[in-house]
Coordinates of C-alpha atoms in Angstrom, one line a residue:
M1 CA 96.8 70.7 143.1
T2 CA 93.1 70.1 143.8
S3 CA 90.3 71.4 141.8
K4 CA 89.4 73.8 144.6
S5 CA 93.0 75.1 144.7
I6 CA 93.0 75.6 140.9
S7 CA 89.8 77.5 141.1
A8 CA 91.1 79.7 143.8
F9 CA 94.3 80.3 141.9
L10 CA 92.4 81.2 138.8
L11 CA 90.2 83.6 140.7
L12 CA 93.2 85.4 142.2
I13 CA 94.7 85.7 138.7
S14 CA 91.5 87.1 137.3
L15 CA 91.3 89.7 140.1
A16 CA 94.9 90.7 139.6
F17 CA 94.3 91.5 135.9
A18 CA 90.7 92.8 136.2
Q19 CA 90.2 96.3 134.8
A20 CA 88.6 99.1 136.7
P21 CA 84.9 99.6 135.7
A22 CA 84.7 102.2 132.9
S23 CA 83.4 105.7 133.5
S24 CA 79.7 106.2 132.7
V25 CA 80.0 109.9 132.0
P26 CA 78.2 110.4 128.7
A27 CA 80.3 111.6 125.8
V28 CA 77.9 114.3 125.0
R29 CA 78.6 115.9 128.4
L30 CA 82.4 115.7 128.1
A31 CA 82.0 117.4 124.7
H32 CA 80.8 120.5 126.5
L33 CA 84.0 120.7 128.6
H34 CA 86.8 121.3 126.1
H35 CA 87.7 124.9 126.5
G36 CA 86.6 126.8 129.6
I37 CA 87.2 129.9 131.7
N38 CA 86.8 130.5 135.4
L39 CA 84.4 133.1 136.7
S40 CA 85.7 134.1 140.2
E41 CA 84.8 137.0 142.5
W42 CA 81.2 136.9 141.5
F43 CA 79.6 134.2 143.9
A44 CA 82.9 133.5 145.7
Q45 CA 86.1 135.2 146.7
V46 CA 84.2 138.5 146.7
W47 CA 86.5 141.4 147.5
D48 CA 84.0 144.0 146.1
P49 CA 83.1 146.4 149.1
K50 CA 79.4 145.7 148.3
G51 CA 79.9 142.0 149.5
Y52 CA 77.6 139.2 148.7
S53 CA 74.8 141.6 147.7
K54 CA 72.1 142.1 145.0
E55 CA 74.0 145.0 143.6
H56 CA 77.2 142.9 143.3
F57 CA 75.6 139.8 141.8
E58 CA 73.7 141.8 139.2
N59 CA 76.7 144.0 138.1
W60 CA 80.0 142.1 138.6
T61 CA 79.6 139.8 135.6
T62 CA 77.1 140.8 133.0
S63 CA 75.5 139.4 129.9
S64 CA 78.1 141.3 127.9
D65 CA 80.9 139.4 129.7
I66 CA 79.1 136.1 129.0
A67 CA 78.7 137.0 125.3
L68 CA 82.4 137.9 125.1
I69 CA 83.3 134.6 126.5
K70 CA 81.1 132.7 124.0
S71 CA 82.5 134.8 121.1
A72 CA 86.1 134.0 122.0
G73 CA 85.3 130.2 121.5
F74 CA 85.0 129.1 125.1
D75 CA 82.4 126.3 125.5
H76 CA 81.9 126.4 129.3
V77 CA 82.6 128.3 132.4
R78 CA 83.6 127.3 135.9
L79 CA 81.5 129.3 138.3
S80 CA 82.9 129.6 141.8
V81 CA 80.3 129.5 144.6
N82 CA 81.1 130.1 148.2
P83 CA 78.7 128.0 150.3
Q84 CA 79.0 129.9 153.5
P85 CA 76.9 132.9 152.4
M86 CA 74.2 130.5 151.3
M87 CA 74.3 128.6 154.6
D88 CA 74.1 131.9 156.4
A89 CA 71.1 133.1 154.2
A90 CA 69.3 129.9 155.2
R91 CA 69.0 131.2 158.7
R92 CA 66.8 134.1 157.6
Q93 CA 63.3 133.6 156.5
G94 CA 63.3 133.5 152.7
G95 CA 67.0 133.8 152.6
T96 CA 67.7 130.6 150.7
A97 CA 65.1 131.6 148.0
E98 CA 66.5 135.0 147.6
Y99 CA 70.1 133.8 147.3
F100 CA 69.1 131.1 144.8
S101 CA 67.3 133.8 142.7
Y102 CA 70.6 135.6 142.1
L103 CA 72.5 132.4 141.4
D104 CA 69.8 131.0 139.1
A105 CA 69.8 134.2 137.1
A106 CA 73.6 133.8 136.6
V107 CA 73.4 130.1 135.7
K108 CA 70.5 130.8 133.3
M109 CA 72.4 133.6 131.6
I110 CA 75.3 131.2 131.1
L111 CA 73.2 128.4 129.7
D112 CA 71.2 130.8 127.5
A113 CA 74.5 131.8 125.9
G114 CA 75.0 128.2 124.8
L115 CA 77.7 127.5 127.4
A116 CA 77.9 124.7 130.0
V117 CA 78.7 125.4 133.7
E118 CA 80.7 123.8 136.4
L119 CA 79.2 124.8 139.7
D120 CA 82.4 124.8 141.7
I121 CA 81.9 124.9 145.5
H122 CA 84.7 127.3 146.4
P123 CA 84.8 128.3 150.1
D124 CA 87.6 130.1 152.0
S125 CA 90.2 128.3 153.9
E126 CA 88.5 128.7 157.2
F127 CA 85.5 126.8 155.9
K128 CA 87.6 124.0 154.7
A129 CA 89.5 123.7 158.0
R130 CA 86.2 122.9 159.7
L131 CA 85.9 119.7 157.7
K132 CA 88.1 118.0 160.3
D133 CA 84.9 118.0 162.5
D134 CA 82.4 115.2 161.6
D135 CA 79.5 117.4 162.6
F136 CA 80.5 120.0 160.1
V137 CA 80.9 117.4 157.4
E138 CA 77.3 116.5 158.1
R139 CA 76.2 120.1 157.7
F140 CA 78.1 120.4 154.5
A141 CA 76.6 117.2 153.2
D142 CA 73.1 118.6 154.0
F143 CA 74.0 121.8 152.1
W144 CA 75.1 119.7 149.0
R145 CA 72.0 117.6 149.1
M146 CA 69.8 120.7 149.1
F147 CA 72.0 122.4 146.5
A148 CA 72.1 119.5 144.2
Q149 CA 68.3 118.9 144.4
H150 CA 67.7 122.5 143.5
Y151 CA 69.6 122.1 140.2
S152 CA 68.6 118.5 139.5
S153 CA 65.9 119.6 137.2
W154 CA 68.3 121.9 135.2
D155 CA 70.0 120.8 132.0
S156 CA 71.9 117.6 133.1
E157 CA 74.0 117.7 129.9
R158 CA 75.5 121.1 130.7
V159 CA 75.3 121.6 134.5
F160 CA 78.1 119.9 136.5
F161 CA 78.7 119.8 140.2
E162 CA 82.2 120.2 141.6
I163 CA 82.4 118.8 145.2
L164 CA 85.0 121.2 146.6
N165 CA 87.8 123.3 145.2
E166 CA 91.2 122.7 146.8
P167 CA 90.2 120.9 150.0
E168 CA 93.5 121.8 151.8
M169 CA 93.2 118.6 153.8
R170 CA 96.5 117.3 154.9
D171 CA 95.1 113.8 155.7
S172 CA 94.4 112.4 152.3
Y173 CA 92.8 109.3 153.7
R174 CA 90.2 111.4 155.6
W175 CA 89.5 113.5 152.5
Y176 CA 88.7 110.3 150.6
G177 CA 86.0 109.5 153.1
V178 CA 84.7 113.0 153.3
E179 CA 84.5 113.3 149.5
A180 CA 82.7 109.9 149.3
K181 CA 80.1 111.2 151.8
L182 CA 79.6 114.4 149.9
A183 CA 79.3 112.7 146.6
T184 CA 76.6 110.4 148.1
A185 CA 74.7 113.5 149.3
I186 CA 74.9 115.0 145.8
R187 CA 73.7 111.8 144.3
Q188 CA 70.8 111.7 146.7
G189 CA 69.7 115.2 145.5
A190 CA 70.6 114.8 141.9
P191 CA 70.6 111.2 140.7
T192 CA 71.8 111.8 137.1
Q193 CA 74.0 114.9 137.1
T194 CA 77.8 114.5 136.6
I195 CA 80.0 115.2 139.6
I196 CA 83.6 116.6 139.4
A197 CA 85.8 115.3 142.2
A198 CA 89.2 116.5 143.4
G199 CA 92.3 115.5 145.3
A200 CA 92.9 116.2 149.0
R201 CA 95.1 119.3 149.2
W202 CA 95.5 121.8 146.3
D203 CA 94.1 119.7 143.5
D204 CA 97.6 119.3 141.9
N205 CA 98.5 116.2 139.9
D206 CA 100.2 114.4 142.8
D207 CA 97.0 114.8 144.9
L208 CA 95.1 113.3 141.9
I209 CA 97.5 110.3 141.6
F210 CA 97.3 109.5 145.2
Q211 CA 93.5 109.2 145.3
E212 CA 91.3 106.2 144.4
P213 CA 88.3 106.8 142.2
L214 CA 85.0 107.0 143.9
R215 CA 82.5 104.1 143.5
D216 CA 80.2 106.4 141.5
L217 CA 81.0 106.1 137.8
N218 CA 79.3 109.3 136.7
V219 CA 82.3 111.4 137.8
I220 CA 85.0 113.5 136.2
Y221 CA 88.3 114.0 138.1
A222 CA 89.9 117.4 138.3
F223 CA 93.4 118.7 138.8
H224 CA 95.0 122.1 138.7
F225 CA 98.3 122.9 137.0
Y226 CA 100.5 125.8 138.1
E227 CA 103.9 124.2 137.8
P228 CA 106.4 125.5 138.4
H229 CA 104.9 128.0 140.9
I230 CA 108.3 129.8 141.0
F231 CA 107.6 131.0 137.4
T232 CA 103.8 131.1 137.3
H233 CA 103.5 133.1 140.6
Q234 CA 106.6 135.3 140.4
G235 CA 105.9 138.6 142.1
A236 CA 102.9 137.3 144.0
T237 CA 102.4 138.6 147.6
W238 CA 100.7 135.4 148.8
G239 CA 102.0 131.8 148.9
S240 CA 105.8 131.5 149.4
Y241 CA 107.1 134.7 150.8
Y242 CA 110.1 134.9 148.5
W243 CA 107.9 134.9 145.3
R244 CA 107.5 138.7 145.9
W245 CA 111.2 139.2 145.1
L246 CA 111.0 137.5 141.7
H247 CA 110.6 139.3 138.4
G248 CA 112.1 138.7 134.9
L249 CA 112.2 134.8 135.4
H250 CA 111.8 133.4 131.9
Y251 CA 110.1 130.4 130.5
P252 CA 111.5 128.1 129.1
S253 CA 114.0 128.2 132.1
S254 CA 117.7 128.7 131.6
P255 CA 120.5 128.6 134.2
D256 CA 121.9 132.1 133.3
N257 CA 118.5 133.9 133.6
A258 CA 117.7 132.1 136.9
A259 CA 121.1 132.9 138.4
Q260 CA 120.6 136.7 137.5
V261 CA 117.1 136.7 139.2
A262 CA 118.4 134.7 142.2
A263 CA 120.9 137.4 142.8
E264 CA 118.1 139.8 143.9
V265 CA 116.7 137.3 146.4
P266 CA 117.7 137.9 150.0
E267 CA 117.7 134.4 151.5
A268 CA 120.2 131.8 150.5
L269 CA 117.7 128.9 150.5
D270 CA 115.2 130.8 148.4
R271 CA 118.1 131.7 146.0
L272 CA 118.7 128.0 145.7
Y273 CA 115.1 127.4 144.6
V274 CA 115.4 129.9 141.9
I275 CA 118.8 128.5 140.7
R276 CA 117.2 125.0 140.5
Y277 CA 114.4 126.4 138.4
G278 CA 117.0 127.3 135.8
Q279 CA 118.8 123.9 136.1
D280 CA 115.5 121.9 135.9
H281 CA 114.9 122.8 132.2
W282 CA 111.3 123.8 132.4
N283 CA 110.1 123.7 128.8
A284 CA 107.3 122.0 126.8
S285 CA 108.9 118.5 127.3
R286 CA 109.0 119.0 131.1
I287 CA 105.3 120.1 131.1
E288 CA 104.3 117.1 129.0
A289 CA 106.1 114.8 131.4
E290 CA 104.1 116.3 134.3
I291 CA 100.7 116.2 132.6
N292 CA 101.4 112.7 131.3
Q293 CA 101.4 111.4 134.9
A294 CA 97.8 112.6 135.4
A295 CA 96.8 111.2 132.0
D296 CA 98.3 107.8 132.8
W297 CA 96.4 107.7 136.1
A298 CA 93.1 108.4 134.2
R299 CA 93.9 105.7 131.7
R300 CA 94.6 103.1 134.3
N301 CA 91.4 104.0 136.2
R302 CA 89.3 104.5 133.0
V303 CA 88.0 107.9 134.1
P304 CA 87.8 111.3 132.4
L305 CA 89.9 114.2 133.5
I306 CA 89.6 118.0 133.5
C307 CA 92.3 120.5 134.4
N308 CA 90.1 123.3 135.7
E309 CA 92.7 125.8 136.7
F310 CA 96.0 126.7 135.0
V311 CA 97.5 130.2 134.3
V312 CA 100.5 132.5 134.9
F313 CA 100.3 135.8 136.8
R314 CA 100.0 138.7 134.4
H315 CA 102.9 141.3 134.1
G316 CA 102.2 144.5 135.9
V317 CA 103.7 147.3 138.1
D318 CA 102.2 148.4 141.4
E319 CA 103.7 151.5 143.1
G320 CA 107.1 150.7 141.4
R321 CA 107.1 147.0 142.3
V322 CA 107.2 144.7 139.2
Y323 CA 105.1 141.5 139.3
G324 CA 104.1 138.7 137.0
A325 CA 105.8 137.1 134.0
D326 CA 106.9 138.7 130.8
P327 CA 103.9 138.5 128.3
A328 CA 105.7 136.4 125.7
D329 CA 106.8 133.9 128.5
R330 CA 103.2 133.8 129.8
T331 CA 101.7 132.9 126.4
A332 CA 104.5 130.4 125.7
W333 CA 103.7 128.5 129.0
L334 CA 99.9 128.8 128.4
K335 CA 100.3 127.4 124.9
D336 CA 102.5 124.5 126.1
V337 CA 100.2 123.5 128.9
R338 CA 97.1 123.8 126.7
T339 CA 98.7 121.7 123.9
S340 CA 99.7 119.0 126.3
L341 CA 96.2 118.8 127.9
E342 CA 94.6 118.6 124.4
R343 CA 97.1 116.0 123.3
H344 CA 95.8 113.8 126.1
N345 CA 92.1 114.7 125.4
I346 CA 91.8 116.5 128.8
G347 CA 89.3 119.4 128.9
W348 CA 90.5 122.6 130.6
D349 CA 89.5 125.9 132.3
M350 CA 92.0 128.7 132.4
W351 CA 92.0 130.8 135.5
D352 CA 90.6 133.4 135.2
Y353 CA 88.2 135.7 133.2
S354 CA 89.5 139.0 134.7
G355 CA 91.9 140.2 137.4
G356 CA 95.6 139.6 137.8
F357 CA 95.4 136.2 135.9
G358 CA 92.6 137.1 133.5
V359 CA 92.0 136.6 129.8
V360 CA 90.5 140.1 129.8
T361 CA 91.5 143.5 131.2
K362 CA 88.7 145.8 132.5
K363 CA 88.6 149.5 132.3
D364 CA 85.6 151.5 133.4
G365 CA 83.6 148.3 133.5
K366 CA 84.4 147.3 129.9
A367 CA 86.2 144.1 129.2
A368 CA 88.8 143.7 126.4
L369 CA 90.3 140.3 125.5
D370 CA 94.1 139.9 125.5
E371 CA 94.9 138.7 122.0
G372 CA 98.1 136.9 123.0
T373 CA 96.3 134.9 125.7
V374 CA 93.4 134.0 123.4
K375 CA 95.8 132.7 120.7
A376 CA 97.9 130.8 123.3
L377 CA 94.6 129.0 124.2
G378 CA 94.1 128.0 120.5
L379 CA 91.0 130.3 120.3
T380 CA 90.2 133.1 117.9
M381 CA 89.7 136.8 118.7
P382 CA 86.1 137.7 117.8

């Protein structure tokens, strides 16, 4: 073998065993993202009849809510922001400045309470479907460049930019290119802020494992965990149609309980899914096996992770229809997921502060923490 051949051979060996470059996300920033809560329906997913209005922004979530979040032991919030109303506002004279005045007030209130904030760009499905069009990707990149520049002077240790929630893009290869373009636009607007990146479809752990890390090293990678949906979303009237028939499905799963619940499901194929849930032995060990896959991917790629959505639909009754999981089963699942995440040093955000998945219930505008949920999250009632 010639000296050139030996050199080429050694080069190939070194490339084969070369490690991925290590993340450059400062440890002090990651320290702010241990225990978080989502704040939805404030600047995104607004079902309030007032819509995206001054009255809604100033009253939906208040300083009392933020103080309650802080007192429970959360260290950050994930604030959902729908970009479409901001893009629409930009067409009006002074519209962008007005919209930013509301969002800035919210971010300042969060930071002033000693919390960090993930600015989660969280549009509806119609917006995301338009990302198939290259021209719309350009428009979205322009939005991100402007948005990032606006917040580039804010506290870079505690303000994080999440590129896009649940992209819903079937073509994972296209999403990789779109996400890289959006990350570049963010970096042009905010050279030092930490970015949060996601997988192509629903941000689940198989989306995470499929993707390759971005070239930018100042990035945290996100995934969501709702497995198994058949338990966490029982009684839900969205998603798979048969979920609406489910109630009384327990966690950990058991064949007998699953068979009883399956008997109430009309379609044979859907009954099979329920029976399989019982046979699949969903328990703490199974959850650990799932989350370990994400943790292994992060270790191989030397990047930090955050699980910024996980939860179980709360138990309730609506016009005689039972929905959601038994409270004891819900807290058992939450505890098992949270414990597994923390075992792998993965920060987390529970979904959600209020509503059908919330850590609080609201009556007459006053929020009350659910003690079982707080304890399952390893936090302490104030």
